[in-house]
Short mmCIF file of C-alpha atoms in Angstrom, two decimals:
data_model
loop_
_atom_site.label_atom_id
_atom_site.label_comp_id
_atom_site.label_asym_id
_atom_site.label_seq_id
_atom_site.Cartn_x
_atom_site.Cartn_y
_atom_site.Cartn_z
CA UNK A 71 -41.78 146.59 -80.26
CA UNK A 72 -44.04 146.10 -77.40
CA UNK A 73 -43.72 147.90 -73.69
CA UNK A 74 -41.59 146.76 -70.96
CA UNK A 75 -42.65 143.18 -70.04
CA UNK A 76 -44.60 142.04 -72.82
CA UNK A 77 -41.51 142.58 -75.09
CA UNK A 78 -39.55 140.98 -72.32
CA UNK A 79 -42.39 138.11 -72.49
CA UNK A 80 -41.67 138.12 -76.05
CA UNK A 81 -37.87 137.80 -76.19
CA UNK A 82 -37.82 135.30 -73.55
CA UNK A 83 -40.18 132.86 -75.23
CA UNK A 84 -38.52 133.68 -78.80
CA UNK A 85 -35.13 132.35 -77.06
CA UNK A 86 -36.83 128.61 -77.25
CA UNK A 87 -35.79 126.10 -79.62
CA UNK A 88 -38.32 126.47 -82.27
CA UNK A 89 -40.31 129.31 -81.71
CA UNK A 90 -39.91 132.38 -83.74
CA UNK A 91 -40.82 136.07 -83.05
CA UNK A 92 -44.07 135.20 -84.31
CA UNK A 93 -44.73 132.35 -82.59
CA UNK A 94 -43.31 134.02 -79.55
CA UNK A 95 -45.92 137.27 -80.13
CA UNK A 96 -48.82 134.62 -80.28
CA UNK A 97 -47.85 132.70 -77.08
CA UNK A 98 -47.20 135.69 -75.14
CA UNK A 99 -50.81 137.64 -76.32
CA UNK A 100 -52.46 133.73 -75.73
CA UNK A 101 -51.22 134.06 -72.05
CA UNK A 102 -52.24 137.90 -71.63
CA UNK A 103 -55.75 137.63 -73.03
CA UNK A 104 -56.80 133.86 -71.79
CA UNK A 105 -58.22 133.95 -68.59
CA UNK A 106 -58.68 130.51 -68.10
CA UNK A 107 -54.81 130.29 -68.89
CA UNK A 108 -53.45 129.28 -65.14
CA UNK A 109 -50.17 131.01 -65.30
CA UNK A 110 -48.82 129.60 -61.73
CA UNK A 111 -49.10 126.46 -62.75
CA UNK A 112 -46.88 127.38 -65.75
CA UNK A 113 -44.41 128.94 -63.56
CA UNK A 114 -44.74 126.67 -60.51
CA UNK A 115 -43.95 123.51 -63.86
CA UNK A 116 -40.75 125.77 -65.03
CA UNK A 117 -39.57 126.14 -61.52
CA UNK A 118 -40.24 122.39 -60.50
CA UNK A 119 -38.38 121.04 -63.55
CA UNK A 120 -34.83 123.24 -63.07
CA UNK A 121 -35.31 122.47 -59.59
CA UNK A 122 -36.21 118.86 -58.82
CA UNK A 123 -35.30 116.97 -61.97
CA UNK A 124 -32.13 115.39 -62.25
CA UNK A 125 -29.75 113.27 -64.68
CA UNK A 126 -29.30 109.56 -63.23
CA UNK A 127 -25.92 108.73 -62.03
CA UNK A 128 -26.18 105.36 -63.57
CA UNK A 129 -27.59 105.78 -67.69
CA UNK A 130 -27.81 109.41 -67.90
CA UNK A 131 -31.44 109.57 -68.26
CA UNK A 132 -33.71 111.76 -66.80
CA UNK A 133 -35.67 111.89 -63.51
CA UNK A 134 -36.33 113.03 -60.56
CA UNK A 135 -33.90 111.32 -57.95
CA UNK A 136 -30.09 110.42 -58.42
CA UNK A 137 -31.45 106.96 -59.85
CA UNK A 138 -33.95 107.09 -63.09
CA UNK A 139 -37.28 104.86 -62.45
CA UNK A 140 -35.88 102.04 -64.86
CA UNK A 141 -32.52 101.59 -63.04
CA UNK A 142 -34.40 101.40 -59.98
CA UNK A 143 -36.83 98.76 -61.44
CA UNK A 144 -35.84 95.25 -59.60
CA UNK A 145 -37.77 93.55 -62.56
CA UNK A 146 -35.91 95.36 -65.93
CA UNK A 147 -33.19 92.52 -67.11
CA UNK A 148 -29.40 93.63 -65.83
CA UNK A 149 -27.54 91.71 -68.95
CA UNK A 150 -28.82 94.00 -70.99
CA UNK A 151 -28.51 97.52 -72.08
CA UNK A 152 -29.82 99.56 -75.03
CA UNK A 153 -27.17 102.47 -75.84
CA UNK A 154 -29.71 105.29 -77.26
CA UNK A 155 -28.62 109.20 -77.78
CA UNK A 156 -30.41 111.02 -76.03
CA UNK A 157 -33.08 110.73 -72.90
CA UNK A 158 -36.41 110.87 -75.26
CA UNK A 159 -34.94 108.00 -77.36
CA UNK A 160 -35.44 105.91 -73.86
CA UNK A 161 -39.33 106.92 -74.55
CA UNK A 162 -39.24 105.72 -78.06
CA UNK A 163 -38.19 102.95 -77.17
CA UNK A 164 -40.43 102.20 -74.26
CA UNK A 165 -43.06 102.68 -76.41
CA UNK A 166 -42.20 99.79 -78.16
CA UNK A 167 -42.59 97.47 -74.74
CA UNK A 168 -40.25 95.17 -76.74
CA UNK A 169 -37.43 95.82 -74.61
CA UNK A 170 -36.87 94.85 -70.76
CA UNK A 171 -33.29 95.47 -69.94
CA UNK A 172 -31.58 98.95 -68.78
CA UNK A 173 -30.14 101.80 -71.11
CA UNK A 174 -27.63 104.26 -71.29
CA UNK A 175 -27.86 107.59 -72.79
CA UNK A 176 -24.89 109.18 -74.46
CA UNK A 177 -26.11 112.60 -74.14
CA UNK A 178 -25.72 112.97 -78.40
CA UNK A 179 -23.55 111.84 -80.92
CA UNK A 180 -20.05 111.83 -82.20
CA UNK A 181 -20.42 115.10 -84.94
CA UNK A 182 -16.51 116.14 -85.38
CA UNK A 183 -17.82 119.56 -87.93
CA UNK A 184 -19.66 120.20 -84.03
CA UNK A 185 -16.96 119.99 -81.88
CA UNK A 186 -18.26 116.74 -80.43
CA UNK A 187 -15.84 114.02 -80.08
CA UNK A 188 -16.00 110.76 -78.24
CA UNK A 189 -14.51 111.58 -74.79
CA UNK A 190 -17.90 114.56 -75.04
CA UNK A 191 -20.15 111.99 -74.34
CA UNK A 192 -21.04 108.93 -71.90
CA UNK A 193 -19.05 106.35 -73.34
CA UNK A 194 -16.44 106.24 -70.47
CA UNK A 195 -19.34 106.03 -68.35
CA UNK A 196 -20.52 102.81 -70.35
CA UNK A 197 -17.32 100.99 -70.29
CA UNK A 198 -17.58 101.27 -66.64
CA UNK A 199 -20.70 100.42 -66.21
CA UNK A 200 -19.74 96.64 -68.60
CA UNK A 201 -17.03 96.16 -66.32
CA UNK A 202 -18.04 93.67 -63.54
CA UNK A 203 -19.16 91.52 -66.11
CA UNK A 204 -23.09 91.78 -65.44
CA UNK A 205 -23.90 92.91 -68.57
CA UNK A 206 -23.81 90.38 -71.90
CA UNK A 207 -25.60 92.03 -74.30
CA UNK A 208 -24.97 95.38 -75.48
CA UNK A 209 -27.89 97.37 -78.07
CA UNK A 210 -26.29 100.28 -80.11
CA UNK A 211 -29.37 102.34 -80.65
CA UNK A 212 -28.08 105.60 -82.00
CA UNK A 213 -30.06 107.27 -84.99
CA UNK A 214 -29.95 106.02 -88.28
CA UNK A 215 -28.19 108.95 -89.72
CA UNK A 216 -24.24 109.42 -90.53
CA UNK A 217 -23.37 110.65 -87.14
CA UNK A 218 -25.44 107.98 -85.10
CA UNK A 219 -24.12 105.22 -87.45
CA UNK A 220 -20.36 106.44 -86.74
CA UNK A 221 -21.10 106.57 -83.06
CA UNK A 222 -22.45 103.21 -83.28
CA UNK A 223 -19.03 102.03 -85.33
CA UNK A 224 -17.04 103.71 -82.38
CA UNK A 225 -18.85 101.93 -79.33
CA UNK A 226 -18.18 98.59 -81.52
CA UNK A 227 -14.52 98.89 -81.90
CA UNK A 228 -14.31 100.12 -78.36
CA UNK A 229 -16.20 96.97 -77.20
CA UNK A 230 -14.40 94.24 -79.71
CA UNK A 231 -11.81 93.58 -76.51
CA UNK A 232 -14.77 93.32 -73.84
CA UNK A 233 -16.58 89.45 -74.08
CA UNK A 234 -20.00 91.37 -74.54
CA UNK A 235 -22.29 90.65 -77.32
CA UNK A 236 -22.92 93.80 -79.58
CA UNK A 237 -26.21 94.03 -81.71
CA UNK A 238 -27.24 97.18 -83.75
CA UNK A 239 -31.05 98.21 -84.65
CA UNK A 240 -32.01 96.37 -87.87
CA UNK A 241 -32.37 98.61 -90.58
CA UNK A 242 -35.31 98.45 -93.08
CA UNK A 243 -38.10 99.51 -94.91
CA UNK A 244 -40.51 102.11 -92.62
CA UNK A 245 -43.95 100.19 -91.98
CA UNK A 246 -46.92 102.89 -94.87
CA UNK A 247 -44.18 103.10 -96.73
CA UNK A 248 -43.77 102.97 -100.65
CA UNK A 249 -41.02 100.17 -102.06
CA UNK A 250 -40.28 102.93 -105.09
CA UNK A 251 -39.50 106.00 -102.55
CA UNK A 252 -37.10 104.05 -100.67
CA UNK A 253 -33.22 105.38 -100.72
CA UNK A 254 -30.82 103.02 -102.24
CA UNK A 255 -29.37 102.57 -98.61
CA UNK A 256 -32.28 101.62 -96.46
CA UNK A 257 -33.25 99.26 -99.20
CA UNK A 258 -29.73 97.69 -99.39
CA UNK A 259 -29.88 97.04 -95.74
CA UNK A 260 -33.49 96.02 -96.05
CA UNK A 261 -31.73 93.49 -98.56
CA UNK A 262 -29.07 92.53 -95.98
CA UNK A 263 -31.22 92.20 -92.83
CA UNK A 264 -34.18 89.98 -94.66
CA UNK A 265 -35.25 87.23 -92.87
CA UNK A 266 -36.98 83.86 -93.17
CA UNK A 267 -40.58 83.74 -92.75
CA UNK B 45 -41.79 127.79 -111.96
CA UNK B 46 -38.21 129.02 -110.71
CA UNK B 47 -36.49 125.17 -109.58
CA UNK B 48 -33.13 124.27 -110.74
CA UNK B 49 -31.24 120.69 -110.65
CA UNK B 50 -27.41 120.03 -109.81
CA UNK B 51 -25.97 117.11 -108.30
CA UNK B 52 -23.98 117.77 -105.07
CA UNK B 53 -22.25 116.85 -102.23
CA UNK B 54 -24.20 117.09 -98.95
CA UNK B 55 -21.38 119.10 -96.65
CA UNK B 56 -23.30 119.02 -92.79
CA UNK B 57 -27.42 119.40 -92.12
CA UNK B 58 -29.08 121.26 -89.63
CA UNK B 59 -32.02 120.18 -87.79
CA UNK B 60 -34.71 122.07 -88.00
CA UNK B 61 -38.25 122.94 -86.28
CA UNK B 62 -40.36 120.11 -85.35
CA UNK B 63 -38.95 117.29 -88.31
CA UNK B 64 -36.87 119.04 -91.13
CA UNK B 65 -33.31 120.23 -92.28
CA UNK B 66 -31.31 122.43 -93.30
CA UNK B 67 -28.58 120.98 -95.82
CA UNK B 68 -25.34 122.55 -96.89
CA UNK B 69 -24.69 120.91 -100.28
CA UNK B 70 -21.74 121.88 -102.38
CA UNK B 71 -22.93 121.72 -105.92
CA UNK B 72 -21.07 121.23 -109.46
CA UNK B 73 -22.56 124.03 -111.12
CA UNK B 74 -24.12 126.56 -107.91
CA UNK B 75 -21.69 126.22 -105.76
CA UNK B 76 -22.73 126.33 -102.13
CA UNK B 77 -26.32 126.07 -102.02
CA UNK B 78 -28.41 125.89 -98.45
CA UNK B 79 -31.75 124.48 -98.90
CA UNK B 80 -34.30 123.31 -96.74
CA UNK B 81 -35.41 119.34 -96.88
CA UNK B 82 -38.59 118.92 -95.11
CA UNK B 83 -39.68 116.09 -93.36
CA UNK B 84 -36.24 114.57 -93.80
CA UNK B 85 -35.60 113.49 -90.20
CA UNK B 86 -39.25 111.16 -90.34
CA UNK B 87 -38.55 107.46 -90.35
CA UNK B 88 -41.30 107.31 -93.83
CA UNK B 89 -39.68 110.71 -95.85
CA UNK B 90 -39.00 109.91 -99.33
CA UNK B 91 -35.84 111.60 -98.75
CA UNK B 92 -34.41 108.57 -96.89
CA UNK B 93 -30.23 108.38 -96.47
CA UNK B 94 -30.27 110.76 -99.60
CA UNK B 95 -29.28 114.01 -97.47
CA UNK B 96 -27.46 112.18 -95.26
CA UNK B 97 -23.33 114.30 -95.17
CA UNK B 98 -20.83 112.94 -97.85
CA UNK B 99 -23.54 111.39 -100.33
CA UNK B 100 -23.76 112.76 -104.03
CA UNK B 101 -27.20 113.33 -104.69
CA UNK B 102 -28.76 114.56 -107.60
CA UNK B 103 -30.91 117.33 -106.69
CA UNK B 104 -34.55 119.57 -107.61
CA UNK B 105 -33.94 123.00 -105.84
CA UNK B 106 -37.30 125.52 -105.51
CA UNK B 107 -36.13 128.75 -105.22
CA UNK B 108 -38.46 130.51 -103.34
CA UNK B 109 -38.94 133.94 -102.16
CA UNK B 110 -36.37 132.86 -98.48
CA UNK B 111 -33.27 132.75 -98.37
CA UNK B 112 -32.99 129.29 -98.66
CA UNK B 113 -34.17 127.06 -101.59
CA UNK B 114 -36.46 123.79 -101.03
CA UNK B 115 -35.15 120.61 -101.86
CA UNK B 116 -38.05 118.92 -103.81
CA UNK B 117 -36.39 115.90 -104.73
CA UNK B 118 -33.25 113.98 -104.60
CA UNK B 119 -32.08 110.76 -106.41
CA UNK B 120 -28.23 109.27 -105.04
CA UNK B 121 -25.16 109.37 -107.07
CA UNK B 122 -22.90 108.52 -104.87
CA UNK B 123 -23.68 106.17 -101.67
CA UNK B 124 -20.40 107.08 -100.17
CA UNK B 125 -21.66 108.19 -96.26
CA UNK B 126 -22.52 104.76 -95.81
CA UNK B 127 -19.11 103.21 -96.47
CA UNK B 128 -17.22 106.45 -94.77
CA UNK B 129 -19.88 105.97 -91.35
CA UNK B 130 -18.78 102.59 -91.28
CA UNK B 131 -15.14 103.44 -90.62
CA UNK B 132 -14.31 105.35 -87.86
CA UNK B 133 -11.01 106.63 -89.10
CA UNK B 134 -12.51 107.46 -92.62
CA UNK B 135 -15.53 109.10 -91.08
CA UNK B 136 -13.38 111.93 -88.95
CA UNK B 137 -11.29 112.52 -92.53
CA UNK B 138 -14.75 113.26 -94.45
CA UNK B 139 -15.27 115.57 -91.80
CA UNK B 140 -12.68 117.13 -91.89
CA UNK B 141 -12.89 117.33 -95.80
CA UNK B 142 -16.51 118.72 -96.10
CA UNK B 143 -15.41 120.84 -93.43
CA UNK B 144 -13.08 122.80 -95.05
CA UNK B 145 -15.17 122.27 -98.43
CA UNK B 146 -17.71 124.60 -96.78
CA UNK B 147 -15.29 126.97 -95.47
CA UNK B 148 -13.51 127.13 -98.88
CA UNK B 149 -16.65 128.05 -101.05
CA UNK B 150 -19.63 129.86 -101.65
CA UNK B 151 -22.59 130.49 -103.71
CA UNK B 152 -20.18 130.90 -106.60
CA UNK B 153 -19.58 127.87 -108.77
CA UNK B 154 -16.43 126.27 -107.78
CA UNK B 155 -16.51 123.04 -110.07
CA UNK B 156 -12.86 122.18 -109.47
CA UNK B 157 -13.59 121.99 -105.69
CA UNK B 158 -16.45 119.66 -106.28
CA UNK B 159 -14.39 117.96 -107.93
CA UNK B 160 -11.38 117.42 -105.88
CA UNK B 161 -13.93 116.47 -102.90
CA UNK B 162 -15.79 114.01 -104.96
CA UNK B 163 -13.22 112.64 -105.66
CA UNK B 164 -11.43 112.55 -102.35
CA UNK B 165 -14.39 111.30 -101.05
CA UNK B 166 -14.94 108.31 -103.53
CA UNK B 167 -11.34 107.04 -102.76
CA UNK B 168 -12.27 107.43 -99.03
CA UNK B 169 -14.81 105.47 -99.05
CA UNK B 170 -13.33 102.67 -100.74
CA UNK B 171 -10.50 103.01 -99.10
CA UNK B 172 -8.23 103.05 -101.45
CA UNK B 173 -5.60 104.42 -99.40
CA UNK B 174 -5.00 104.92 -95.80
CA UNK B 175 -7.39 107.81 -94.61
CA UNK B 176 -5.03 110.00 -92.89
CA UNK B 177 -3.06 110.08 -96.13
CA UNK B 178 -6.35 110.60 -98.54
CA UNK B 179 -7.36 114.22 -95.97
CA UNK B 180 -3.70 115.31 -95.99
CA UNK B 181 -3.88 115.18 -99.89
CA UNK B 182 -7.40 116.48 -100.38
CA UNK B 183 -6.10 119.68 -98.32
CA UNK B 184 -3.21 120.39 -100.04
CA UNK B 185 -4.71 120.40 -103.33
CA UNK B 186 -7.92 122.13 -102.15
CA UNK B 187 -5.83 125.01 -100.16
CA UNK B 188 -3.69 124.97 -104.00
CA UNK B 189 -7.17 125.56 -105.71
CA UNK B 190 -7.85 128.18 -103.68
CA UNK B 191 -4.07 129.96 -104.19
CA UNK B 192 -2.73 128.94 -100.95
CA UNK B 193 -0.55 126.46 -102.08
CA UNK B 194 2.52 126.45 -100.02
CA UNK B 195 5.76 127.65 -101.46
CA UNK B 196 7.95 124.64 -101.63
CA UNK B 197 10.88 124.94 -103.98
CA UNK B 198 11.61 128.77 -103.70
CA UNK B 199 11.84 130.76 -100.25
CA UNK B 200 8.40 132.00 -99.33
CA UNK B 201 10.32 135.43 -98.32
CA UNK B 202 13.14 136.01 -100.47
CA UNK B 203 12.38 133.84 -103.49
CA UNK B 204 15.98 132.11 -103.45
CA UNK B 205 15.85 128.78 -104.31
CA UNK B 206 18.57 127.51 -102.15
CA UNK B 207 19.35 126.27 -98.43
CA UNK B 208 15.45 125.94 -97.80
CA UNK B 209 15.28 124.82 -93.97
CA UNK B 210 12.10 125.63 -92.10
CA UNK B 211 8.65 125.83 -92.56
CA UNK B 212 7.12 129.15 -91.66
CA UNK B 213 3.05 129.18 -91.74
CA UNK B 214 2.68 132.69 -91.38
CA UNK B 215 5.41 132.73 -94.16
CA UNK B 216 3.31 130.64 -96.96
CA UNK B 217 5.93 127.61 -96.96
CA UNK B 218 9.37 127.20 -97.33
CA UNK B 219 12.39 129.81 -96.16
CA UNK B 220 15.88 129.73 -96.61
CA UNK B 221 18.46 129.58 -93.53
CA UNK B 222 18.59 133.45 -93.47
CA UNK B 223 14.78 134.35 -93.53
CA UNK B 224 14.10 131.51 -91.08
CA UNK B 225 12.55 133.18 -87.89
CA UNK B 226 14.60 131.44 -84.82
CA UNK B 227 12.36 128.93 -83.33
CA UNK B 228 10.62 128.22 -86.24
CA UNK B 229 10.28 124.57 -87.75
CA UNK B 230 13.35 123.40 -89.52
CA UNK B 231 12.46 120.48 -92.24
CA UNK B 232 14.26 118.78 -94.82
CA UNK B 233 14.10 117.70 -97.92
CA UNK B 234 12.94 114.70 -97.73
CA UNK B 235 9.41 116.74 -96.10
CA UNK B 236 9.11 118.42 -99.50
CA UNK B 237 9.20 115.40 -100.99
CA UNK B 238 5.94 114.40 -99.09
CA UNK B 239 4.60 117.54 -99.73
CA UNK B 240 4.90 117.47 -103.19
CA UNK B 241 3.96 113.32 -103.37
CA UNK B 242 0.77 114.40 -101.62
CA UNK B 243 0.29 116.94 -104.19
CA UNK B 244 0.94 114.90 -106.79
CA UNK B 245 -0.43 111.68 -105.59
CA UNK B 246 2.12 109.65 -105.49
CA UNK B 247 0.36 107.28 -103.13
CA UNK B 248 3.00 104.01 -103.39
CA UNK B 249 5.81 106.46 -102.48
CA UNK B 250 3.46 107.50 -99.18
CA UNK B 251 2.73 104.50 -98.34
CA UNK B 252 6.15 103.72 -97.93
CA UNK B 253 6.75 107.24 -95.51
CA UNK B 254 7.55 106.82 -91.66
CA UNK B 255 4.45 107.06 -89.89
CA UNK B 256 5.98 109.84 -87.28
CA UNK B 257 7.09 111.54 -90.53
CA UNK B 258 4.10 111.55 -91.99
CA UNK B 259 2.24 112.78 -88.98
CA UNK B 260 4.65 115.86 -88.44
CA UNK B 261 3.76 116.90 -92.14
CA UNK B 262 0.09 116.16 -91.23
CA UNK B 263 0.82 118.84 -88.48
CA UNK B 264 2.29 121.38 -90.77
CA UNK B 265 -0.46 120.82 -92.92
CA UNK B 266 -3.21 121.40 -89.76
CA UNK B 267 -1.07 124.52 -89.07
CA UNK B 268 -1.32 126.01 -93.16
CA UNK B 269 -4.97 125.42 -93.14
CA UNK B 270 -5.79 126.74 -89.98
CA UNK B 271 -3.76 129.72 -90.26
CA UNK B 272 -5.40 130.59 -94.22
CA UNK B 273 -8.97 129.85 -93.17
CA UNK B 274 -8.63 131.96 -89.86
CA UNK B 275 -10.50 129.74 -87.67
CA UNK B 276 -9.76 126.47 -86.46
CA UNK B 277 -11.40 123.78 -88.31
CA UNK B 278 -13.36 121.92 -85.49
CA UNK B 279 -13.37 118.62 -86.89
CA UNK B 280 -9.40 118.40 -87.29
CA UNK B 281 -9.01 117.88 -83.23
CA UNK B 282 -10.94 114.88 -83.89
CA UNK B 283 -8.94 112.94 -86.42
CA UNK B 284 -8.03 109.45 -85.94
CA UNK B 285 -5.19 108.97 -87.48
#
């Protein structure tokens, strides 16, 4: 145990996600003993971000006014919108530049052992959002894991009485990797999702 | 070099630090075993759907100097989470199942359990019955493996076997007219019949059960379990049924 506010400094970084009382000692002595460490601007950052950054009214994603920069974008495609988890999947995806239409972030995943059911996350907000008939296509981009896939099932049978087309992320081999290390599941949708060439 | 293999049945996974998990696996022969699998949330680990809740995985544990074993590596059994994701209905019920599973056992080897859930799950996920039914049955025979099986054919209080009209949780089952708290649930016979069908699996008779009878047994059911384990299983709000 450390005195008064370097402990303090300690517990407080040791509350974030990932960072252990060891981590949390080495951070706080970085930011004690670095003098070219500008501390305001840390602070000034942390302040700025509870402050001034917002979740958009329309998808749920991140930024800095009621509307996110893509929903604001005259040129992103309005038919379309990519249903994604959680606001850094919307960066994954960008990445990708493959994709010009609008999202909509759930805000997680259906995980019943968690507490979370449906009505927990954005999907009333989607339905509404489908309703003036705008939108024809709709992406389920959840995770490929059991919850994501049984979110992704739920949107679908939601959306079977809507006229809206419903696509899913293909599911396949990972681009560097082996054929032998690949699970019996990825490689039987591999199978399933082949295509011509 | 201190590793040990069991298959198991992957329970619920944490996440963990920057890409890996923790994973709650109930085992044949170890019982409950938490282990860490890392790298298993990268879109190239070798690890792939293997870890993924409700599969049956054969498994190479490192038992290092943590708490928590390693998971080295893992070869599938049983692809059952991806028929089980697929279905929204049987996805809450293997929730609920692995669930209670986890809350049932520990690190002591509990092969019956194992058992019962691998083969709950199995039938679950292709679908051999309807799912509600399948979780209904699964907890009734796990709470009997773990010696809370209700009383049905003798009072729970009094041991007479005659006149039994209510359901009393607190109770353990069945009471007779005159142990019967006032206010309490007041069930037939014909409710001990599903009781002891679910038990049993008598799965054409079930089939052939009144749906609103069936569901206020599922409720009595929800009420047993909740009121053994102590806690409220969070998955059983969720239940489509």
């Amino acid at each position: 145990m450390y005195d008064g506010i370097v402990q303090e400094l300690i517990d407080e970084l040791g509350r974030l996600p990932g960072v252990g009382p060891k981590s949390a000692q080495r951070i706080a002595f970085h930011i004690l003993q670095t003098e070219s460490f500008d501390v305001s601007r840390l602070a000034q950052v942390l302040t700025d971000v509870r402050e001034k950054v917002k979740f958009c009214e329309i998808c749920g994603n991140v930024g800095e006014e009621s509307r996110c920069g893509i929903c604001r974008d005259a040129r992103r495609d309005p038919s379309s919108i990519c249903v994604v988890e959680e606001a850094k999947d919307v960066v994954a995806i960008e990445r990708t530049r493959e994709f010009r239409g609008l999202y909509h972030v759930l805000g997680g995943s259906i995980s019943p052992m968690d507490g979370v059911g449906p009505d927990d996350l954005r999907i009333r907000q989607l339905l509404t959002r489908l309703s003036d008939g705008t939108v024809t296509e709709v992406i389920i981009a959840t995770d490929p894991n059991m919850e994501g896939e049984a979110t992704a099932t739920y949107i679908t049978r939601l959306l079977a009485s809507i006229e809206v087309k419903v696509s899913r992320l293909a599911f396949g081999l990972p681009v560097g990797g082996d054929l032998e290390y690949a699970d019996e599941v990825t490689l039987g949708r591999a199978f399933e999702g082949r295509r011509t060439v | 070099m201190p590793t040990y293999r069991d298959e198991g049945i992957i329970l619920r996974t944490f996440n963990l630090g920057e890409a890996d998990r923790i994973v709650t696996i109930l085992t044949r022969s170890h019982g409950k075993v938490r282990a860490v699998a890392k790298g298993v949330r990268r879109t190239a680990s070798k690890f792939g759907s293997r870890l993924e809740p409700f599969m049956v995985t054969d498994v190479q544990f490192y038992q290092g100097r943590s708490s928590l074993d390693t998971i080295q590596q893992a070869e599938t059994l049983g692809p059952y989470g991806a028929d089980i994701a697929g279905h929204y209905d049987r996805f809450t019920a293997a929730s609920v199942m692995a669930e209670t599973a986890e809350r049932l056992t520990d690190a002591e080897k509990a092969t019956n359990q194992y058992t019962l859930l691998l083969g709950a799950l199995r039938s679950l996920s292709r679908g051999e019955h309807a799912p509600h039914l399948t979780l209904d049955s699964y907890l009734m025979r796990a709470f009997s493996l773990a010696g809370w099986s209700p009383s049905l054919d003798t009072c729970s209080r009094c041991g007479s076997p005659e006149d039994l009209t209510a359901f009393v949780v607190h109770f353990g089952g069945m009471v007779c007219a005159t142990c019967a708290p006032p206010g309490s649930a007041r069930v037939g016979s014909d409710t001990v019949e599903i009781f002891e069908a679910l038990l049993t699996g008598q799965w054409d008779f079930l089939e052939s059960v009144d749906r609103r009878h069936l569901a206020r047994v599922s409720s009595l059911i929800s009420a047993h379990t909740q009121w053994h384990l102590e806690r409220a299983l969070k998955s059983l709000e969720h239940v489509a049924r």
